[in-house]
Amino acid sequence: MKLLVLNGPNLNMLGIREPDIYGRETYRSLEKKIKTHCKRRKIGVKIFQSNCEGSLVSKIQKAYHKYDGIVLNPGAYTHTSVALLDALKAVGIPAVEVHISDVDAREEFRKISFVRAACLKTISGHGTDGYLEAIDTLDAICRDRKGSL
Ligand code: DQA
C-alpha cells in the first residue's frame, strides 16, 4: 500500500501562518507525524508540497499506477482549481480531501470545493489529525478492495 500526500500553497507556512486558524504545528512536524503514522501501519508514503498548481497536477498525473491512494489538501486551489479536479479524475486513484480548518464555517468562498467531486471523502476542521484520518480511510478502502479480488 503506497500513499501520496499532497499539500498546496502556503501549507509550508504552517506554524507561522494564522496560528489561530491553523495552529502552531509546523509543516516539518506535520510531515513527521504522517510518516510515523504510516510506518506504524506499514503504509508507504510520499509527501509533497507545492505553491504551484501545475506542479500539483503533474504529481497527480505521475501517481498513475504508482500509488494506491492520494490524500490532498489543495489549500486555496480547493476553491479555484478545475485542473486539480480533472487530474484526479484522469488518474482515477482513490482520493480524500483534507482541510485543517473547518472550511464550511469560514468565508462563503471556502465552502466551494472543485476537487470534492473527485474525492471519496472530505475531512475538514480536525486540525492536522485530519491527515491521519484520511490515511486510515484510504487504508481501509484499499484493504477492502484487495479482499474482494
Ligand atoms: C485549507 C483551507 C483553505 O481555504 C486555505 O486556502 C488553505 C488551507 C485548510 O487546510 O484548512 O490554504 O485548505
PDB file of N, CA, C and O in Angstrom, residues 7-82:
ATOM      1  N   ASN A   7       0.158  18.574  -0.586  1.00  0.00           N
ATOM      2  CA  ASN A   7      -0.249  19.825   0.056  1.00  0.00           C
ATOM      3  C   ASN A   7      -0.031  20.997  -0.879  1.00  0.00           C
ATOM      4  O   ASN A   7       1.018  21.118  -1.516  1.00  0.00           O
ATOM      5  N   GLY A   8      -1.022  21.859  -0.946  1.00  0.00           N
ATOM      6  CA  GLY A   8      -0.971  23.002  -1.851  1.00  0.00           C
ATOM      7  C   GLY A   8      -0.353  24.253  -1.223  1.00  0.00           C
ATOM      8  O   GLY A   8       0.339  24.174  -0.201  1.00  0.00           O
ATOM      9  N   PRO A   9      -0.616  25.397  -1.833  1.00  0.00           N
ATOM     10  CA  PRO A   9       0.052  26.650  -1.464  1.00  0.00           C
ATOM     11  C   PRO A   9      -0.125  27.047  -0.009  1.00  0.00           C
ATOM     12  O   PRO A   9      -1.196  26.869   0.576  1.00  0.00           O
ATOM     13  N   ASN A  10       0.953  27.560   0.531  1.00  0.00           N
ATOM     14  CA  ASN A  10       1.014  28.141   1.880  1.00  0.00           C
ATOM     15  C   ASN A  10       0.982  27.125   3.017  1.00  0.00           C
ATOM     16  O   ASN A  10       1.125  27.506   4.183  1.00  0.00           O
ATOM     17  N   LEU A  11       0.827  25.849   2.675  1.00  0.00           N
ATOM     18  CA  LEU A  11       0.830  24.860   3.767  1.00  0.00           C
ATOM     19  C   LEU A  11       2.242  24.666   4.320  1.00  0.00           C
ATOM     20  O   LEU A  11       2.403  24.250   5.466  1.00  0.00           O
ATOM     21  N   ASN A  12       3.244  25.035   3.519  1.00  0.00           N
ATOM     22  CA  ASN A  12       4.626  25.026   4.041  1.00  0.00           C
ATOM     23  C   ASN A  12       4.815  26.102   5.119  1.00  0.00           C
ATOM     24  O   ASN A  12       5.803  26.085   5.845  1.00  0.00           O
ATOM     25  N   MET A  13       3.858  27.001   5.247  1.00  0.00           N
ATOM     26  CA  MET A  13       3.945  28.084   6.243  1.00  0.00           C
ATOM     27  C   MET A  13       3.237  27.723   7.550  1.00  0.00           C
ATOM     28  O   MET A  13       3.050  28.577   8.424  1.00  0.00           O
ATOM     29  N   LEU A  14       2.828  26.456   7.669  1.00  0.00           N
ATOM     30  CA  LEU A  14       2.159  26.026   8.910  1.00  0.00           C
ATOM     31  C   LEU A  14       3.043  26.338  10.111  1.00  0.00           C
ATOM     32  O   LEU A  14       4.266  26.165  10.060  1.00  0.00           O
ATOM     33  N   GLY A  15       2.423  26.755  11.176  1.00  0.00           N
ATOM     34  CA  GLY A  15       3.176  27.124  12.382  1.00  0.00           C
ATOM     35  C   GLY A  15       3.431  28.620  12.417  1.00  0.00           C
ATOM     36  O   GLY A  15       3.571  29.214  13.484  1.00  0.00           O
ATOM     37  N   ILE A  16       3.484  29.233  11.221  1.00  0.00           N
ATOM     38  CA  ILE A  16       3.724  30.683  11.104  1.00  0.00           C
ATOM     39  C   ILE A  16       2.417  31.367  10.680  1.00  0.00           C
ATOM     40  O   ILE A  16       2.014  32.369  11.246  1.00  0.00           O
ATOM     41  N   ARG A  17       1.758  30.759   9.679  1.00  0.00           N
ATOM     42  CA  ARG A  17       0.574  31.406   9.100  1.00  0.00           C
ATOM     43  C   ARG A  17      -0.632  31.286  10.051  1.00  0.00           C
ATOM     44  O   ARG A  17      -0.913  30.209  10.563  1.00  0.00           O
ATOM     45  N   GLU A  18      -1.305  32.384  10.274  1.00  0.00           N
ATOM     46  CA  GLU A  18      -2.571  32.432  11.023  1.00  0.00           C
ATOM     47  C   GLU A  18      -2.725  31.289  12.051  1.00  0.00           C
ATOM     48  O   GLU A  18      -3.605  30.435  11.901  1.00  0.00           O
ATOM     49  N   PRO A  19      -1.896  31.306  13.100  1.00  0.00           N
ATOM     50  CA  PRO A  19      -1.940  30.183  14.053  1.00  0.00           C
ATOM     51  C   PRO A  19      -3.288  30.019  14.753  1.00  0.00           C
ATOM     52  O   PRO A  19      -3.628  28.901  15.173  1.00  0.00           O
ATOM     53  N   ASP A  20      -4.055  31.110  14.827  1.00  0.00           N
ATOM     54  CA  ASP A  20      -5.395  30.997  15.437  1.00  0.00           C
ATOM     55  C   ASP A  20      -6.319  30.114  14.597  1.00  0.00           C
ATOM     56  O   ASP A  20      -7.281  29.541  15.105  1.00  0.00           O
ATOM     57  N   ILE A  21      -6.020  30.020  13.290  1.00  0.00           N
ATOM     58  CA  ILE A  21      -6.840  29.186  12.404  1.00  0.00           C
ATOM     59  C   ILE A  21      -6.190  27.813  12.177  1.00  0.00           C
ATOM     60  O   ILE A  21      -6.852  26.782  12.232  1.00  0.00           O
ATOM     61  N   TYR A  22      -4.865  27.831  11.917  1.00  0.00           N
ATOM     62  CA  TYR A  22      -4.193  26.596  11.509  1.00  0.00           C
ATOM     63  C   TYR A  22      -3.350  25.942  12.600  1.00  0.00           C
ATOM     64  O   TYR A  22      -2.755  24.889  12.374  1.00  0.00           O
ATOM     65  N   GLY A  23      -3.271  26.586  13.768  1.00  0.00           N
ATOM     66  CA  GLY A  23      -2.499  26.008  14.858  1.00  0.00           C
ATOM     67  C   GLY A  23      -1.016  26.365  14.788  1.00  0.00           C
ATOM     68  O   GLY A  23      -0.585  27.072  13.876  1.00  0.00           O
ATOM     69  N   ARG A  24      -0.251  25.833  15.732  1.00  0.00           N
ATOM     70  CA  ARG A  24       1.168  26.188  15.835  1.00  0.00           C
ATOM     71  C   ARG A  24       2.099  25.076  15.349  1.00  0.00           C
ATOM     72  O   ARG A  24       3.315  25.214  15.372  1.00  0.00           O
ATOM     73  N   GLU A  25       1.513  23.991  14.939  1.00  0.00           N
ATOM     74  CA  GLU A  25       2.320  22.875  14.452  1.00  0.00           C
ATOM     75  C   GLU A  25       2.981  23.267  13.124  1.00  0.00           C
ATOM     76  O   GLU A  25       2.310  23.785  12.234  1.00  0.00           O
ATOM     77  N   THR A  26       4.265  22.984  12.991  1.00  0.00           N
ATOM     78  CA  THR A  26       4.972  23.365  11.761  1.00  0.00           C
ATOM     79  C   THR A  26       4.746  22.316  10.661  1.00  0.00           C
ATOM     80  O   THR A  26       4.330  21.185  10.945  1.00  0.00           O
ATOM     81  N   TYR A  27       5.090  22.711   9.441  1.00  0.00           N
ATOM     82  CA  TYR A  27       4.953  21.775   8.318  1.00  0.00           C
ATOM     83  C   TYR A  27       5.870  20.572   8.533  1.00  0.00           C
ATOM     84  O   TYR A  27       5.478  19.426   8.288  1.00  0.00           O
ATOM     85  N   ARG A  28       7.091  20.852   9.029  1.00  0.00           N
ATOM     86  CA  ARG A  28       8.054  19.780   9.295  1.00  0.00           C
ATOM     87  C   ARG A  28       7.466  18.761  10.272  1.00  0.00           C
ATOM     88  O   ARG A  28       7.579  17.556  10.090  1.00  0.00           O
ATOM     89  N   SER A  29       6.820  19.277  11.325  1.00  0.00           N
ATOM     90  CA  SER A  29       6.276  18.344  12.316  1.00  0.00           C
ATOM     91  C   SER A  29       5.048  17.601  11.775  1.00  0.00           C
ATOM     92  O   SER A  29       4.818  16.444  12.140  1.00  0.00           O
ATOM     93  N   LEU A  30       4.307  18.239  10.875  1.00  0.00           N
ATOM     94  CA  LEU A  30       3.200  17.526  10.204  1.00  0.00           C
ATOM     95  C   LEU A  30       3.757  16.361   9.382  1.00  0.00           C
ATOM     96  O   LEU A  30       3.228  15.243   9.426  1.00  0.00           O
ATOM     97  N   GLU A  31       4.846  16.614   8.658  1.00  0.00           N
ATOM     98  CA  GLU A  31       5.461  15.556   7.841  1.00  0.00           C
ATOM     99  C   GLU A  31       5.870  14.377   8.726  1.00  0.00           C
ATOM    100  O   GLU A  31       5.631  13.212   8.390  1.00  0.00           O
ATOM    101  N   LYS A  32       6.475  14.725   9.869  1.00  0.00           N
ATOM    102  CA  LYS A  32       6.946  13.697  10.800  1.00  0.00           C
ATOM    103  C   LYS A  32       5.773  12.858  11.335  1.00  0.00           C
ATOM    104  O   LYS A  32       5.843  11.633  11.411  1.00  0.00           O
ATOM    105  N   LYS A  33       4.713  13.577  11.688  1.00  0.00           N
ATOM    106  CA  LYS A  33       3.510  12.926  12.219  1.00  0.00           C
ATOM    107  C   LYS A  33       2.929  11.932  11.207  1.00  0.00           C
ATOM    108  O   LYS A  33       2.557  10.809  11.548  1.00  0.00           O
ATOM    109  N   ILE A  34       2.867  12.351   9.943  1.00  0.00           N
ATOM    110  CA  ILE A  34       2.327  11.490   8.880  1.00  0.00           C
ATOM    111  C   ILE A  34       3.230  10.262   8.689  1.00  0.00           C
ATOM    112  O   ILE A  34       2.764   9.130   8.595  1.00  0.00           O
ATOM    113  N   LYS A  35       4.546  10.507   8.670  1.00  0.00           N
ATOM    114  CA  LYS A  35       5.492   9.394   8.431  1.00  0.00           C
ATOM    115  C   LYS A  35       5.432   8.375   9.564  1.00  0.00           C
ATOM    116  O   LYS A  35       5.432   7.170   9.323  1.00  0.00           O
ATOM    117  N   THR A  36       5.353   8.873  10.809  1.00  0.00           N
ATOM    118  CA  THR A  36       5.282   7.970  11.976  1.00  0.00           C
ATOM    119  C   THR A  36       4.013   7.128  11.908  1.00  0.00           C
ATOM    120  O   THR A  36       4.041   5.916  12.125  1.00  0.00           O
ATOM    121  N   HIS A  37       2.901   7.785  11.585  1.00  0.00           N
ATOM    122  CA  HIS A  37       1.607   7.111  11.496  1.00  0.00           C
ATOM    123  C   HIS A  37       1.661   6.006  10.434  1.00  0.00           C
ATOM    124  O   HIS A  37       1.213   4.877  10.667  1.00  0.00           O
ATOM    125  N   CYS A  38       2.214   6.328   9.271  1.00  0.00           N
ATOM    126  CA  CYS A  38       2.275   5.375   8.163  1.00  0.00           C
ATOM    127  C   CYS A  38       3.221   4.213   8.484  1.00  0.00           C
ATOM    128  O   CYS A  38       2.935   3.063   8.140  1.00  0.00           O
ATOM    129  N   LYS A  39       4.320   4.529   9.147  1.00  0.00           N
ATOM    130  CA  LYS A  39       5.292   3.478   9.489  1.00  0.00           C
ATOM    131  C   LYS A  39       4.631   2.442  10.398  1.00  0.00           C
ATOM    132  O   LYS A  39       4.752   1.234  10.174  1.00  0.00           O
ATOM    133  N   ARG A  40       3.898   2.934  11.400  1.00  0.00           N
ATOM    134  CA  ARG A  40       3.196   2.030  12.339  1.00  0.00           C
ATOM    135  C   ARG A  40       2.218   1.123  11.619  1.00  0.00           C
ATOM    136  O   ARG A  40       2.007  -0.011  12.011  1.00  0.00           O
ATOM    137  N   ARG A  41       1.604   1.643  10.573  1.00  0.00           N
ATOM    138  CA  ARG A  41       0.602   0.870   9.835  1.00  0.00           C
ATOM    139  C   ARG A  41       1.173   0.177   8.602  1.00  0.00           C
ATOM    140  O   ARG A  41       0.424  -0.349   7.777  1.00  0.00           O
ATOM    141  N   LYS A  42       2.489   0.242   8.462  1.00  0.00           N
ATOM    142  CA  LYS A  42       3.186  -0.389   7.319  1.00  0.00           C
ATOM    143  C   LYS A  42       2.650   0.123   5.968  1.00  0.00           C
ATOM    144  O   LYS A  42       2.415  -0.633   5.018  1.00  0.00           O
ATOM    145  N   ILE A  43       2.447   1.420   5.923  1.00  0.00           N
ATOM    146  CA  ILE A  43       1.994   2.065   4.687  1.00  0.00           C
ATOM    147  C   ILE A  43       3.169   2.877   4.138  1.00  0.00           C
ATOM    148  O   ILE A  43       3.795   3.632   4.885  1.00  0.00           O
ATOM    149  N   GLY A  44       3.460   2.692   2.856  1.00  0.00           N
ATOM    150  CA  GLY A  44       4.487   3.516   2.226  1.00  0.00           C
ATOM    151  C   GLY A  44       3.894   4.893   1.935  1.00  0.00           C
ATOM    152  O   GLY A  44       2.739   4.981   1.512  1.00  0.00           O
ATOM    153  N   VAL A  45       4.671   5.937   2.195  1.00  0.00           N
ATOM    154  CA  VAL A  45       4.112   7.276   1.977  1.00  0.00           C
ATOM    155  C   VAL A  45       5.139   8.233   1.386  1.00  0.00           C
ATOM    156  O   VAL A  45       6.320   8.176   1.721  1.00  0.00           O
ATOM    157  N   LYS A  46       4.649   9.063   0.482  1.00  0.00           N
ATOM    158  CA  LYS A  46       5.469  10.129  -0.099  1.00  0.00           C
ATOM    159  C   LYS A  46       4.695  11.430   0.154  1.00  0.00           C
ATOM    160  O   LYS A  46       3.484  11.501  -0.104  1.00  0.00           O
ATOM    161  N   ILE A  47       5.389  12.433   0.669  1.00  0.00           N
ATOM    162  CA  ILE A  47       4.720  13.708   0.970  1.00  0.00           C
ATOM    163  C   ILE A  47       5.315  14.785   0.075  1.00  0.00           C
ATOM    164  O   ILE A  47       6.542  14.869  -0.076  1.00  0.00           O
ATOM    165  N   PHE A  48       4.440  15.593  -0.505  1.00  0.00           N
ATOM    166  CA  PHE A  48       4.898  16.632  -1.434  1.00  0.00           C
ATOM    167  C   PHE A  48       4.097  17.900  -1.212  1.00  0.00           C
ATOM    168  O   PHE A  48       2.877  17.846  -1.003  1.00  0.00           O
ATOM    169  N   GLN A  49       4.774  19.023  -1.216  1.00  0.00           N
ATOM    170  CA  GLN A  49       4.083  20.328  -1.085  1.00  0.00           C
ATOM    171  C   GLN A  49       4.534  21.221  -2.223  1.00  0.00           C
ATOM    172  O   GLN A  49       5.718  21.229  -2.586  1.00  0.00           O
ATOM    173  N   SER A  50       3.596  21.969  -2.788  1.00  0.00           N
ATOM    174  CA  SER A  50       3.979  22.969  -3.791  1.00  0.00           C
ATOM    175  C   SER A  50       3.052  24.168  -3.730  1.00  0.00           C
ATOM    176  O   SER A  50       1.864  24.039  -3.411  1.00  0.00           O
ATOM    177  N   ASN A  51       3.618  25.310  -4.064  1.00  0.00           N
ATOM    178  CA  ASN A  51       2.813  26.531  -4.155  1.00  0.00           C
ATOM    179  C   ASN A  51       2.281  26.726  -5.581  1.00  0.00           C
ATOM    180  O   ASN A  51       1.609  27.722  -5.851  1.00  0.00           O
ATOM    181  N   CYS A  52       2.633  25.787  -6.478  1.00  0.00           N
ATOM    182  CA  CYS A  52       2.271  25.927  -7.896  1.00  0.00           C
ATOM    183  C   CYS A  52       1.240  24.877  -8.314  1.00  0.00           C
ATOM    184  O   CYS A  52       1.459  23.672  -8.115  1.00  0.00           O
ATOM    185  N   GLU A  53       0.185  25.336  -8.905  1.00  0.00           N
ATOM    186  CA  GLU A  53      -0.905  24.455  -9.332  1.00  0.00           C
ATOM    187  C   GLU A  53      -0.403  23.379 -10.305  1.00  0.00           C
ATOM    188  O   GLU A  53      -0.727  22.196 -10.167  1.00  0.00           O
ATOM    189  N   GLY A  54       0.401  23.803 -11.290  1.00  0.00           N
ATOM    190  CA  GLY A  54       0.891  22.865 -12.315  1.00  0.00           C
ATOM    191  C   GLY A  54       1.732  21.745 -11.728  1.00  0.00           C
ATOM    192  O   GLY A  54       1.669  20.596 -12.191  1.00  0.00           O
ATOM    193  N   SER A  55       2.523  22.059 -10.703  1.00  0.00           N
ATOM    194  CA  SER A  55       3.356  21.017 -10.070  1.00  0.00           C
ATOM    195  C   SER A  55       2.479  19.990  -9.379  1.00  0.00           C
ATOM    196  O   SER A  55       2.783  18.792  -9.380  1.00  0.00           O
ATOM    197  N   LEU A  56       1.386  20.455  -8.792  1.00  0.00           N
ATOM    198  CA  LEU A  56       0.464  19.524  -8.119  1.00  0.00           C
ATOM    199  C   LEU A  56      -0.237  18.648  -9.151  1.00  0.00           C
ATOM    200  O   LEU A  56      -0.388  17.438  -8.963  1.00  0.00           O
ATOM    201  N   VAL A  57      -0.636  19.251 -10.275  1.00  0.00           N
ATOM    202  CA  VAL A  57      -1.265  18.493 -11.365  1.00  0.00           C
ATOM    203  C   VAL A  57      -0.292  17.417 -11.860  1.00  0.00           C
ATOM    204  O   VAL A  57      -0.658  16.244 -12.018  1.00  0.00           O
ATOM    205  N   SER A  58       0.974  17.809 -12.064  1.00  0.00           N
ATOM    206  CA  SER A  58       1.975  16.846 -12.554  1.00  0.00           C
ATOM    207  C   SER A  58       2.177  15.706 -11.566  1.00  0.00           C
ATOM    208  O   SER A  58       2.324  14.550 -11.967  1.00  0.00           O
ATOM    209  N   LYS A  59       2.213  16.020 -10.282  1.00  0.00           N
ATOM    210  CA  LYS A  59       2.377  14.962  -9.255  1.00  0.00           C
ATOM    211  C   LYS A  59       1.227  13.971  -9.309  1.00  0.00           C
ATOM    212  O   LYS A  59       1.430  12.772  -9.179  1.00  0.00           O
ATOM    213  N   ILE A  60       0.012  14.490  -9.493  1.00  0.00           N
ATOM    214  CA  ILE A  60      -1.158  13.604  -9.564  1.00  0.00           C
ATOM    215  C   ILE A  60      -1.046  12.721 -10.815  1.00  0.00           C
ATOM    216  O   ILE A  60      -1.251  11.515 -10.764  1.00  0.00           O
ATOM    217  N   GLN A  61      -0.660  13.316 -11.929  1.00  0.00           N
ATOM    218  CA  GLN A  61      -0.513  12.527 -13.162  1.00  0.00           C
ATOM    219  C   GLN A  61       0.533  11.430 -13.000  1.00  0.00           C
ATOM    220  O   GLN A  61       0.337  10.288 -13.402  1.00  0.00           O
ATOM    221  N   LYS A  62       1.657  11.795 -12.356  1.00  0.00           N
ATOM    222  CA  LYS A  62       2.749  10.812 -12.197  1.00  0.00           C
ATOM    223  C   LYS A  62       2.398   9.724 -11.191  1.00  0.00           C
ATOM    224  O   LYS A  62       3.079   8.697 -11.121  1.00  0.00           O
ATOM    225  N   ALA A  63       1.366   9.961 -10.409  1.00  0.00           N
ATOM    226  CA  ALA A  63       0.952   8.966  -9.404  1.00  0.00           C
ATOM    227  C   ALA A  63       0.249   7.773 -10.051  1.00  0.00           C
ATOM    228  O   ALA A  63       0.104   6.715  -9.429  1.00  0.00           O
ATOM    229  N   TYR A  64      -0.151   7.956 -11.305  1.00  0.00           N
ATOM    230  CA  TYR A  64      -0.884   6.899 -12.027  1.00  0.00           C
ATOM    231  C   TYR A  64      -0.086   5.597 -12.035  1.00  0.00           C
ATOM    232  O   TYR A  64       1.086   5.585 -12.420  1.00  0.00           O
ATOM    233  N   HIS A  65      -0.716   4.535 -11.555  1.00  0.00           N
ATOM    234  CA  HIS A  65      -0.088   3.205 -11.483  1.00  0.00           C
ATOM    235  C   HIS A  65       1.044   3.121 -10.475  1.00  0.00           C
ATOM    236  O   HIS A  65       1.777   2.147 -10.462  1.00  0.00           O
ATOM    237  N   LYS A  66       1.235   4.176  -9.676  1.00  0.00           N
ATOM    238  CA  LYS A  66       2.326   4.139  -8.689  1.00  0.00           C
ATOM    239  C   LYS A  66       1.789   4.148  -7.274  1.00  0.00           C
ATOM    240  O   LYS A  66       2.419   3.627  -6.370  1.00  0.00           O
ATOM    241  N   TYR A  67       0.655   4.828  -7.076  1.00  0.00           N
ATOM    242  CA  TYR A  67       0.103   4.965  -5.724  1.00  0.00           C
ATOM    243  C   TYR A  67      -1.300   4.370  -5.653  1.00  0.00           C
ATOM    244  O   TYR A  67      -2.052   4.392  -6.618  1.00  0.00           O
ATOM    245  N   ASP A  68      -1.622   3.894  -4.432  1.00  0.00           N
ATOM    246  CA  ASP A  68      -2.948   3.298  -4.216  1.00  0.00           C
ATOM    247  C   ASP A  68      -3.957   4.330  -3.733  1.00  0.00           C
ATOM    248  O   ASP A  68      -5.165   4.068  -3.747  1.00  0.00           O
ATOM    249  N   GLY A  69      -3.469   5.451  -3.258  1.00  0.00           N
ATOM    250  CA  GLY A  69      -4.381   6.477  -2.752  1.00  0.00           C
ATOM    251  C   GLY A  69      -3.692   7.833  -2.658  1.00  0.00           C
ATOM    252  O   GLY A  69      -2.462   7.910  -2.580  1.00  0.00           O
ATOM    253  N   ILE A  70      -4.510   8.883  -2.683  1.00  0.00           N
ATOM    254  CA  ILE A  70      -3.979  10.251  -2.567  1.00  0.00           C
ATOM    255  C   ILE A  70      -4.728  10.981  -1.462  1.00  0.00           C
ATOM    256  O   ILE A  70      -5.962  10.991  -1.429  1.00  0.00           O
ATOM    257  N   VAL A  71      -3.956  11.580  -0.549  1.00  0.00           N
ATOM    258  CA  VAL A  71      -4.515  12.493   0.457  1.00  0.00           C
ATOM    259  C   VAL A  71      -4.166  13.889  -0.039  1.00  0.00           C
ATOM    260  O   VAL A  71      -2.990  14.178  -0.290  1.00  0.00           O
ATOM    261  N   LEU A  72      -5.168  14.725  -0.198  1.00  0.00           N
ATOM    262  CA  LEU A  72      -4.926  16.016  -0.827  1.00  0.00           C
ATOM    263  C   LEU A  72      -5.494  17.174  -0.020  1.00  0.00           C
ATOM    264  O   LEU A  72      -6.698  17.210   0.262  1.00  0.00           O
ATOM    265  N   ASN A  73      -4.603  18.079   0.374  1.00  0.00           N
ATOM    266  CA  ASN A  73      -5.061  19.373   0.889  1.00  0.00           C
ATOM    267  C   ASN A  73      -4.611  20.406  -0.139  1.00  0.00           C
ATOM    268  O   ASN A  73      -3.452  20.836  -0.126  1.00  0.00           O
ATOM    269  N   PRO A  74      -5.514  20.812  -1.020  1.00  0.00           N
ATOM    270  CA  PRO A  74      -5.100  21.717  -2.102  1.00  0.00           C
ATOM    271  C   PRO A  74      -4.947  23.176  -1.666  1.00  0.00           C
ATOM    272  O   PRO A  74      -4.676  24.029  -2.509  1.00  0.00           O
ATOM    273  N   GLY A  75      -5.128  23.465  -0.359  1.00  0.00           N
ATOM    274  CA  GLY A  75      -5.053  24.858   0.090  1.00  0.00           C
ATOM    275  C   GLY A  75      -6.058  25.695  -0.681  1.00  0.00           C
ATOM    276  O   GLY A  75      -7.171  25.238  -0.971  1.00  0.00           O
ATOM    277  N   ALA A  76      -5.652  26.891  -1.068  1.00  0.00           N
ATOM    278  CA  ALA A  76      -6.572  27.803  -1.761  1.00  0.00           C
ATOM    279  C   ALA A  76      -7.021  27.276  -3.119  1.00  0.00           C
ATOM    280  O   ALA A  76      -8.087  27.676  -3.624  1.00  0.00           O
ATOM    281  N   TYR A  77      -6.231  26.351  -3.719  1.00  0.00           N
ATOM    282  CA  TYR A  77      -6.637  25.787  -5.015  1.00  0.00           C
ATOM    283  C   TYR A  77      -7.911  24.947  -4.907  1.00  0.00           C
ATOM    284  O   TYR A  77      -8.552  24.658  -5.926  1.00  0.00           O
ATOM    285  N   THR A  78      -8.261  24.558  -3.675  1.00  0.00           N
ATOM    286  CA  THR A  78      -9.521  23.856  -3.440  1.00  0.00           C
ATOM    287  C   THR A  78     -10.662  24.609  -4.100  1.00  0.00           C
ATOM    288  O   THR A  78     -11.540  24.014  -4.744  1.00  0.00           O
ATOM    289  N   HIS A  79     -10.628  25.942  -3.912  1.00  0.00           N
ATOM    290  CA  HIS A  79     -11.776  26.787  -4.262  1.00  0.00           C
ATOM    291  C   HIS A  79     -11.709  27.350  -5.674  1.00  0.00           C
ATOM    292  O   HIS A  79     -12.562  28.130  -6.066  1.00  0.00           O
ATOM    293  N   THR A  80     -10.653  26.973  -6.410  1.00  0.00           N
ATOM    294  CA  THR A  80     -10.473  27.566  -7.746  1.00  0.00           C
ATOM    295  C   THR A  80     -10.121  26.565  -8.845  1.00  0.00           C
ATOM    296  O   THR A  80     -10.310  26.867 -10.023  1.00  0.00           O
ATOM    297  N   SER A  81      -9.575  25.401  -8.470  1.00  0.00           N
ATOM    298  CA  SER A  81      -8.879  24.600  -9.479  1.00  0.00           C
ATOM    299  C   SER A  81      -9.697  23.482 -10.131  1.00  0.00           C
ATOM    300  O   SER A  81      -9.910  22.414  -9.549  1.00  0.00           O
ATOM    301  N   VAL A  82     -10.059  23.735 -11.379  1.00  0.00           N
ATOM    302  CA  VAL A  82     -10.666  22.689 -12.200  1.00  0.00           C
ATOM    303  C   VAL A  82      -9.557  21.738 -12.664  1.00  0.00           C
ATOM    304  O   VAL A  82      -9.776  20.538 -12.857  1.00  0.00           O
TER     305      VAL A  82
END
